Amino acid sequence: MPRMKQSSSSTRRRGLPGGKDAPTTGVRSKAHPPRFGIIADDLTGATDAAAAFARQGFSAAVALHGCSLKSVDTLVLALSTDSRHDTPTAARRKVVRACTRLRHARRQLLFKKIDSTVQGNIVAEAEAFRDSGGFESVLFCPANPAQSRTVRGGILRVRGGRTVPLVDLCRAQGLDGPVLLGNPVTRARLDQMLGEDFGFIVADACREADLARLVRVAMSLCRRLLPVGSAEI
């Protein structure tokens, strides 16, 4: 038996790419709807991301070490690379390997889960996921308003008053020239940024509605953008 954690629901929900309702039971329909893969840098993050989908009625699982991914038939499957405290080179290698495993299991790469206080190899892992998944750009927003973690003007603010300038963080991790995207987010603005070949976009979000709009716009752009952020995304 595969070693995994799983949550499921018999309801049907809208919201994932593909334009149609996706079945949430463990049995795939005759139409073989798309199934999705998420990568996190630790097990807690993978579990948080899968649980967020499960709360919305989607079947979701977290694959543990040694699990055969092809044997997992949930709509959403989350993997942990256990790379948060690795070197950037090692973290990048683990993410590439995880992307390859998900593709071999016929999973669409959907989302990169990170720590909402931006611990870990943010840039190395996001770029590895972007390039392995065939995305044009990273859409980076660690906001989690439900936990009082917001991004305004490219500054992450967390409960207790701590602030993190996200552009400076990205540059410190070796990224040359991330670009800021303020509110309100529009498809036209994101499309323009993609046309200008910006490979790493730092986005603002202060409210849950801001984050929801960000994701809706990103998903409307035919998988050109890779969302990178907290489980709230």
XYZ file of N, CA, C and O in Angstrom, residues 117-118 150 152 154-166 168-169:
76
model
N 6.758 33.037 6.304
C 7.725 33.986 6.869
C 9.022 33.975 6.067
O 10.045 34.476 6.508
N 8.966 33.367 4.887
C 10.027 33.319 3.863
C 11.342 32.733 4.374
O 12.424 33.209 4.037
N 0.927 40.059 5.627
C 0.512 40.793 4.440
C 1.721 41.304 3.674
O 2.819 41.425 4.228
N 2.708 44.573 1.245
C 2.356 45.880 0.693
C 3.638 46.583 0.257
O 4.582 46.684 1.034
N 5.811 45.466 -1.642
C 6.911 44.510 -1.652
C 7.485 44.205 -0.279
O 8.496 43.509 -0.176
N 6.839 44.689 0.790
C 7.297 44.456 2.161
C 6.360 43.470 2.840
O 5.149 43.717 2.955
N 6.907 42.346 3.269
C 6.138 41.379 4.037
C 6.088 41.837 5.489
O 7.119 42.110 6.101
N 4.874 41.900 6.025
C 4.678 42.254 7.428
C 4.024 41.077 8.139
O 3.006 40.569 7.673
N 4.623 40.685 9.255
C 4.081 39.573 10.026
C 3.688 40.067 11.404
O 4.098 41.152 11.842
N 2.879 39.248 12.070
C 2.413 39.604 13.408
C 3.600 39.838 14.332
O 4.561 39.081 14.332
N 3.533 40.913 15.096
C 4.631 41.257 15.985
C 5.495 42.380 15.452
O 6.415 42.830 16.128
N 5.203 42.825 14.216
C 5.898 43.978 13.674
C 7.106 43.680 12.820
O 7.735 44.604 12.281
N 7.470 42.427 12.658
C 8.627 42.093 11.822
C 8.306 42.383 10.361
O 7.207 42.111 9.884
N 9.284 42.940 9.650
C 9.109 43.218 8.228
C 10.250 42.594 7.436
O 11.378 42.498 7.924
N 9.932 42.179 6.201
C 10.934 41.602 5.304
C 10.779 42.246 3.933
O 9.747 42.053 3.278
N 11.756 43.027 3.474
C 11.708 43.562 2.104
C 11.958 42.417 1.114
O 13.057 41.886 1.032
N 10.931 42.039 0.379
C 11.019 40.831 -0.442
C 11.980 40.967 -1.614
O 12.641 39.997 -1.997
N 14.735 42.747 -1.629
C 16.071 42.593 -1.043
C 16.353 41.132 -0.719
O 17.478 40.640 -0.922
N 15.344 40.421 -0.206
C 15.515 39.003 0.090
C 15.867 38.220 -1.173
O 16.801 37.407 -1.180
